[in-house]
Tab-separated table of C-alpha atoms in Angstrom:
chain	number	residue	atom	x	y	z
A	1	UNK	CA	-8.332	16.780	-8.628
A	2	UNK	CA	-11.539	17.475	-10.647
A	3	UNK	CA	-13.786	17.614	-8.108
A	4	UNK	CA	-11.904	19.472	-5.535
A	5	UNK	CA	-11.189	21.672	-8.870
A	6	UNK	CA	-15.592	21.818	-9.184
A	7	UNK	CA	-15.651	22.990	-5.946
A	8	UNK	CA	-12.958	25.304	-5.023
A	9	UNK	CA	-12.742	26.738	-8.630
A	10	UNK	CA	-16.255	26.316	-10.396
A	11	UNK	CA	-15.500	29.040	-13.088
A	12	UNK	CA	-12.498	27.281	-13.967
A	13	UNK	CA	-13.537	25.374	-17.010
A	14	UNK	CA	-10.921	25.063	-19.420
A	15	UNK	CA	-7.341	22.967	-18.807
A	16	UNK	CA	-5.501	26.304	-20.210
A	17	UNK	CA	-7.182	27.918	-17.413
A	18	UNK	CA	-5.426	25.988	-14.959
A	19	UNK	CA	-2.579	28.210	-12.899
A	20	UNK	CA	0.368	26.902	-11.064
A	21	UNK	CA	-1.140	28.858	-7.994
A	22	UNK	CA	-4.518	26.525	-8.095
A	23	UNK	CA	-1.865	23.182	-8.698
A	24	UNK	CA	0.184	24.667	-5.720
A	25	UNK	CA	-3.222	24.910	-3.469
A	26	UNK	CA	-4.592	21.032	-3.982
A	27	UNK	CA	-1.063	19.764	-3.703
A	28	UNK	CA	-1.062	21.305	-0.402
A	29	UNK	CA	-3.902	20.170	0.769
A	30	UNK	CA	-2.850	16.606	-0.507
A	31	UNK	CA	0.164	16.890	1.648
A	32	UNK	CA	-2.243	18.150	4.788
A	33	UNK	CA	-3.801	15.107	4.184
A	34	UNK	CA	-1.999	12.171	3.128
A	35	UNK	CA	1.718	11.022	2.689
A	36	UNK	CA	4.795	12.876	0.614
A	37	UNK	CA	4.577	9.577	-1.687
A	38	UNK	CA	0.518	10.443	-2.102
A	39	UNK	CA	1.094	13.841	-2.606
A	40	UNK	CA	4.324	12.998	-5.505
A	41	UNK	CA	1.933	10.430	-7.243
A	42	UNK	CA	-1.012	13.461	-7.492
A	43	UNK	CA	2.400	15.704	-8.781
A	44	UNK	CA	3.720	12.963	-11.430
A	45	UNK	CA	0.294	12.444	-13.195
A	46	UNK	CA	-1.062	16.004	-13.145
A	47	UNK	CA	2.438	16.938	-14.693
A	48	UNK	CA	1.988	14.178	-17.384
A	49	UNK	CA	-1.922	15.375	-17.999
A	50	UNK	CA	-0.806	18.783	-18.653
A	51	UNK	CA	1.965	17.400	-20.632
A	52	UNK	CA	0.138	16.323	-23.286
A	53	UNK	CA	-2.326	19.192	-23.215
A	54	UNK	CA	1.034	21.662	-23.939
A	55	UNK	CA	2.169	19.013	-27.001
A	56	UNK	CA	-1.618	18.901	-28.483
A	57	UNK	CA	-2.433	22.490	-28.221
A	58	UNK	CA	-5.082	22.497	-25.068
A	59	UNK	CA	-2.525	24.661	-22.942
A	60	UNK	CA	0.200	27.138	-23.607
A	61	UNK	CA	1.688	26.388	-20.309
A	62	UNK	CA	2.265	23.616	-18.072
A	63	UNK	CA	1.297	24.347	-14.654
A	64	UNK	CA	2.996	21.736	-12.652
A	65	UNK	CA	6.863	23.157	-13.762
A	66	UNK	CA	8.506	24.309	-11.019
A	67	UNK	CA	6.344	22.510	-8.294
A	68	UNK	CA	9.216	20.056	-6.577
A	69	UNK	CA	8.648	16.513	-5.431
A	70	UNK	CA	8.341	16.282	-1.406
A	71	UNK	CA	11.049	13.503	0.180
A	72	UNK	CA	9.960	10.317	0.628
A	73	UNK	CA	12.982	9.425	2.986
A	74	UNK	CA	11.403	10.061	6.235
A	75	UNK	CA	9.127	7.298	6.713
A	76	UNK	CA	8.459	6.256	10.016
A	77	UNK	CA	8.614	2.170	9.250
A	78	UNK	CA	10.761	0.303	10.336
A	79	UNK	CA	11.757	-3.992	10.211
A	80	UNK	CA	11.021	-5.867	13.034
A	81	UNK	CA	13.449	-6.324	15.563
A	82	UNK	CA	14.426	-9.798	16.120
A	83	UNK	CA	12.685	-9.506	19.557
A	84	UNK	CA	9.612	-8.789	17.791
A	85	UNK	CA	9.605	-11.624	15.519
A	86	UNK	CA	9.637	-14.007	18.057
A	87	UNK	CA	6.486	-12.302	19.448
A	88	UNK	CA	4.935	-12.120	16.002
A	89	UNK	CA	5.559	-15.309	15.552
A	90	UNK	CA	4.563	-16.796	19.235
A	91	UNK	CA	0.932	-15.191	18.503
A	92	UNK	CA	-0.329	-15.463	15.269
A	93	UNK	CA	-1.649	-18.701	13.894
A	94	UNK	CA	-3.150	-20.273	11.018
A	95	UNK	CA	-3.731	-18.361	7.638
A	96	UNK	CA	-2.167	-15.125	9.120
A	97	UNK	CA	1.017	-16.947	9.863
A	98	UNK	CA	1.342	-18.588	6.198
A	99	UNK	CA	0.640	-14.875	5.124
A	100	UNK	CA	3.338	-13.722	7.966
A	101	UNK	CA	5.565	-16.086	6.847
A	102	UNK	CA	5.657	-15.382	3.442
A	103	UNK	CA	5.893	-11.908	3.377
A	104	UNK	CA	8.743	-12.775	5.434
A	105	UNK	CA	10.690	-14.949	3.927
A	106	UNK	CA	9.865	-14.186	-0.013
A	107	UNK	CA	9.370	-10.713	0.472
A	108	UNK	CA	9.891	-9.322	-2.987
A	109	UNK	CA	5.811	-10.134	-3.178
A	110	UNK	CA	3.961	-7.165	-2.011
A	111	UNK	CA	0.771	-7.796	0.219
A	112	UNK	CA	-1.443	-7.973	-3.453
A	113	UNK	CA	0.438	-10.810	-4.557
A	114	UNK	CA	0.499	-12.899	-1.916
A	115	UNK	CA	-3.296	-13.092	-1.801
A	116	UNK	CA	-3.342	-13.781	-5.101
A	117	UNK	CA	-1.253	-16.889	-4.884
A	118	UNK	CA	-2.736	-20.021	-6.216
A	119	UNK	CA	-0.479	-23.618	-5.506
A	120	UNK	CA	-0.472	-23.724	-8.985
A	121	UNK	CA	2.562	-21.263	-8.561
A	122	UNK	CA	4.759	-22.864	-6.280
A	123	UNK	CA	6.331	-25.557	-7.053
A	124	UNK	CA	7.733	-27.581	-3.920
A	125	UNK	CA	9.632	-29.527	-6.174
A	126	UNK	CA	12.073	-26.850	-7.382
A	127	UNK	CA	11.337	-25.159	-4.243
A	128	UNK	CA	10.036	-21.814	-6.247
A	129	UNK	CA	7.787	-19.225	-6.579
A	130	UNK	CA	6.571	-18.133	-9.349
A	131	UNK	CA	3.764	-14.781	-10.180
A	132	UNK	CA	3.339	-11.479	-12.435
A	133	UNK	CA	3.796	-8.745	-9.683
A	134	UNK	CA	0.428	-6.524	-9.180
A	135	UNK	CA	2.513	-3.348	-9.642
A	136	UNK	CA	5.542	-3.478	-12.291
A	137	UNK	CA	2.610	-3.904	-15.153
A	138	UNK	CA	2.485	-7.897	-14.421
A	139	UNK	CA	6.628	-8.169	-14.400
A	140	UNK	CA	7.031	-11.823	-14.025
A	141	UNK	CA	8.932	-12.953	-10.783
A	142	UNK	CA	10.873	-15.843	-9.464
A	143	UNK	CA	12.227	-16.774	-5.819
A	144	UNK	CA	13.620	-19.410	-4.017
A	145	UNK	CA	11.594	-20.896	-1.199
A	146	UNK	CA	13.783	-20.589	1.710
A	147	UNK	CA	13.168	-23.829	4.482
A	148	UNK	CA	11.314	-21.960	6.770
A	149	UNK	CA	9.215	-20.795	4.679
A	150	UNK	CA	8.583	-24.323	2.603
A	151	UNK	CA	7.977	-25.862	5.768
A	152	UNK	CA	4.621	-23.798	6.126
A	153	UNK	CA	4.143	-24.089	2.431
A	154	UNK	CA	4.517	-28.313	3.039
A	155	UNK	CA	1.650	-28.161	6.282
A	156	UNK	CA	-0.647	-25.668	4.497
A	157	UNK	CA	-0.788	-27.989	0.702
A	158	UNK	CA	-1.175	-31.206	2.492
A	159	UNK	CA	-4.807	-29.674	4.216
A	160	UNK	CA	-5.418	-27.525	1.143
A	161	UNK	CA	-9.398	-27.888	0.527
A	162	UNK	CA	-8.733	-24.918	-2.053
A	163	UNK	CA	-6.180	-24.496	-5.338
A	164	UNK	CA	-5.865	-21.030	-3.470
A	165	UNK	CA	-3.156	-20.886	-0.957
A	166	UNK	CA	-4.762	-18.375	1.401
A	167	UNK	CA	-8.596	-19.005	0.702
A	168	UNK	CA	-9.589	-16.775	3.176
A	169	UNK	CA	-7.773	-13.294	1.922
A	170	UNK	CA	-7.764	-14.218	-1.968
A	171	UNK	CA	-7.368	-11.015	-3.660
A	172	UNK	CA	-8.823	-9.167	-0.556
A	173	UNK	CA	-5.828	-7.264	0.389
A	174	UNK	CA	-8.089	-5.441	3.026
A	175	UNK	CA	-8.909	-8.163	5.074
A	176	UNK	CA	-5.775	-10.163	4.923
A	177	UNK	CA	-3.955	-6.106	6.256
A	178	UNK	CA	-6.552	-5.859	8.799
A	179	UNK	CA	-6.045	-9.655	9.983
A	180	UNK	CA	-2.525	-8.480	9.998
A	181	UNK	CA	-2.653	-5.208	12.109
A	182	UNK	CA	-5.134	-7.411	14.759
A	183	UNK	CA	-2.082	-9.503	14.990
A	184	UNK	CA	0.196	-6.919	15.939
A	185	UNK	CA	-2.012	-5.726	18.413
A	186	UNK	CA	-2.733	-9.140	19.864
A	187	UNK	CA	1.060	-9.244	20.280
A	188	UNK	CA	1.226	-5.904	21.711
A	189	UNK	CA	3.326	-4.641	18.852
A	190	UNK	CA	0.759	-1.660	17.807
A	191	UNK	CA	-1.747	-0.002	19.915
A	192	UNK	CA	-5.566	-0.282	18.627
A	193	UNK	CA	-6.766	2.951	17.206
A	194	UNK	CA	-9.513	1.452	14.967
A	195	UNK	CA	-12.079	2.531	17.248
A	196	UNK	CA	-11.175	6.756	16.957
A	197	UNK	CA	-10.560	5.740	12.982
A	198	UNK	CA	-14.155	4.462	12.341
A	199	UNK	CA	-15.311	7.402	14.809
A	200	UNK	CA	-13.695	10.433	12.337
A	201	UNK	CA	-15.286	8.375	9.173
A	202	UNK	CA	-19.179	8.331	10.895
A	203	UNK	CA	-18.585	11.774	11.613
A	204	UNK	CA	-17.869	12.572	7.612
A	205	UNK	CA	-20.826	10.328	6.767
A	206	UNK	CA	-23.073	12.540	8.829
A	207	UNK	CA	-21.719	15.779	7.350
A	208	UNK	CA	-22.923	14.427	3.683
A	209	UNK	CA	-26.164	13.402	5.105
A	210	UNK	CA	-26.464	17.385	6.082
A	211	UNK	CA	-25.081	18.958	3.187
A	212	UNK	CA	-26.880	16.438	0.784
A	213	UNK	CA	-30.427	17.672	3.036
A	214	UNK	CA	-29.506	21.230	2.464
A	215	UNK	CA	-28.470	20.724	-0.828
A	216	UNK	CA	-24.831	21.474	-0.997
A	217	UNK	CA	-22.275	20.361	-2.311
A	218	UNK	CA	-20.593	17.486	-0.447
A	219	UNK	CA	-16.463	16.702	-1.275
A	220	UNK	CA	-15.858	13.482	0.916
A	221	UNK	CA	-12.063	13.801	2.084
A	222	UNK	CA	-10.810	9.968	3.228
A	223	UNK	CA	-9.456	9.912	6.830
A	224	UNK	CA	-5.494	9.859	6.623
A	225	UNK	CA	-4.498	6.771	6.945
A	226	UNK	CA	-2.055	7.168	9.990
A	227	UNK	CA	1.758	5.928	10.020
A	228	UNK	CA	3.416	3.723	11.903
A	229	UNK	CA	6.679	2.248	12.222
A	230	UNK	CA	5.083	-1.758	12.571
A	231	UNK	CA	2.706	-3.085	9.319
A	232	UNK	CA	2.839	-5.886	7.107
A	233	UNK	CA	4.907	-3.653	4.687
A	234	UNK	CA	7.381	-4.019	7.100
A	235	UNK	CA	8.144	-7.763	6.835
A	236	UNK	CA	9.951	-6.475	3.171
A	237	UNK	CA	12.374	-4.379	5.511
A	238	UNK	CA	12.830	-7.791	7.014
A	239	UNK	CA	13.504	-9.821	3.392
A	240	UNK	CA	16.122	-6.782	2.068
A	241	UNK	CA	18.162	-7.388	5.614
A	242	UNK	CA	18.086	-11.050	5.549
A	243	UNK	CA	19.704	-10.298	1.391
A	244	UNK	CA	22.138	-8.307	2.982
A	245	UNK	CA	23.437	-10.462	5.768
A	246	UNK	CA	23.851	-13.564	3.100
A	247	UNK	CA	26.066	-11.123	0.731
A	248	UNK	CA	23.467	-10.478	-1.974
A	249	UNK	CA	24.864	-7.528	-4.149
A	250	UNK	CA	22.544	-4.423	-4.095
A	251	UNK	CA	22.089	-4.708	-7.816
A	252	UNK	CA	20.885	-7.776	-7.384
A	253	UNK	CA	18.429	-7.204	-4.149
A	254	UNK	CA	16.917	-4.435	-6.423
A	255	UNK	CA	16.089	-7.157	-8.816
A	256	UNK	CA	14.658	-9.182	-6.432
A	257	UNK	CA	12.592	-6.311	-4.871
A	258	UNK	CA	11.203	-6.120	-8.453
């Protein structure tokens, strides 16, 4: 917000000098730009900023009020289809599957825990899992290992060269969601548009190189990350359906979920 503030408003100085019309204007390009939950995270902390400028005497006015939260409810994901699964499944192989499988069957971990998984928490004994979630401010977690899922778990420990359980993605969520997407478009679940991605970023690299030549002012603006109904995010979809179908209370799912 500060830098697209430094450029688009340079005499603006001051947080009292802040209007709900400039707010309104970066908000909207936010949502041009990114996702309604991107755009409501921008809206929740800006509104907590000028908060606390109102309560400690910075502002007289806090320009956020009045600026409503976009819906979140129309995301285009989607679980797999049991169809799809079994394709998932019948291609991908060796770390990615592990990683597959877990976010699978013990769902409640987002992608950034499961590459932070050491064997140290799971214990094949009690058949659980234990970790502090990424998110949640370190919320400690336990599941079940369901069969499936220990039956990977078994394979994997008994070759483990590593006390990590996925050596190859620990605590890169990047490269285990890119190993990921190559999966799904091995299996023909998610068509390849890397290539015009990394296209629309060299283009913005070259426009700094110019403007950094001719001495302006250069605001980089990330290429939106594009949506689509198939990701890794989906396997969670996946985890709150099998809940459902074995009777688990919502209350309780929500628990889960963390």
């Amino acid at each position: 917000f500060l830098d697209w503030l430094r450029l688009n408003h340079p005499a603006v100085t001051m947080v009292s000098e802040v209007t709900a019309t400039i707010v309104r204007t970066f908000l909207d390009s936010i949502s041009d730009k990114f996702a309604a939950r991107t755009h409501n995270g921008y809206l929740r902390r800006l509104r907590s900023v000028f908060h606390s400028a109102v309560n400690d005497g910075f502002a007289v006015d806090n320009p956020t009020e009045g600026i409503d939260f976009i819906s979140e409810t129309d995301s285009p994901r989607r679980l797999f289809a049991e169809d799809e699964l079994c394709r998932l499944f019948s291609t991908v192989t060796g770390e990615v599957r592990l990683l597959a499988t877990i976010g699978l069957y013990a769902g409640a971990m987002r992608l950034s825990d499961i590459v932070a998984l050491t064997w140290q928490s799971i214990d094949l004994k009690r058949d659980t899992i234990r970790w502090r979630m990424s998110k949640r401010r370190g919320k400690p977690m336990e599941i079940a290992i369901h069969p499936r899922l220990k039956k990977e778990l078994v394979a994997a420990h008994e070759h483990a060269t590593s006390s990590w359980v996925l050596p190859s993605f620990f605590n890169n969520v990047g490269r285990a969601s890119e190993a990921f997407r190559q999966t799904l478009v091995k299996a023909a679940l998610k068509k390849d548009n890397r290539l015009q991605i990394n296209r629309r970023y060299e283009a913005r690299r070259r426009e700094r190189a110019r403007a950094e030549q001719e001495g302006k002012q250069f605001l980089f603006e990330p290429v939106k990350r594009q949506k689509h109904e198939l990701d890794f995010h989906s396997l969670r979809y996946n985890f709150v359906s099998i809940l459902k179908t074995q009777g688990c209370p919502e209350a309780i799912a929500r628990s889960i979920m963390g």
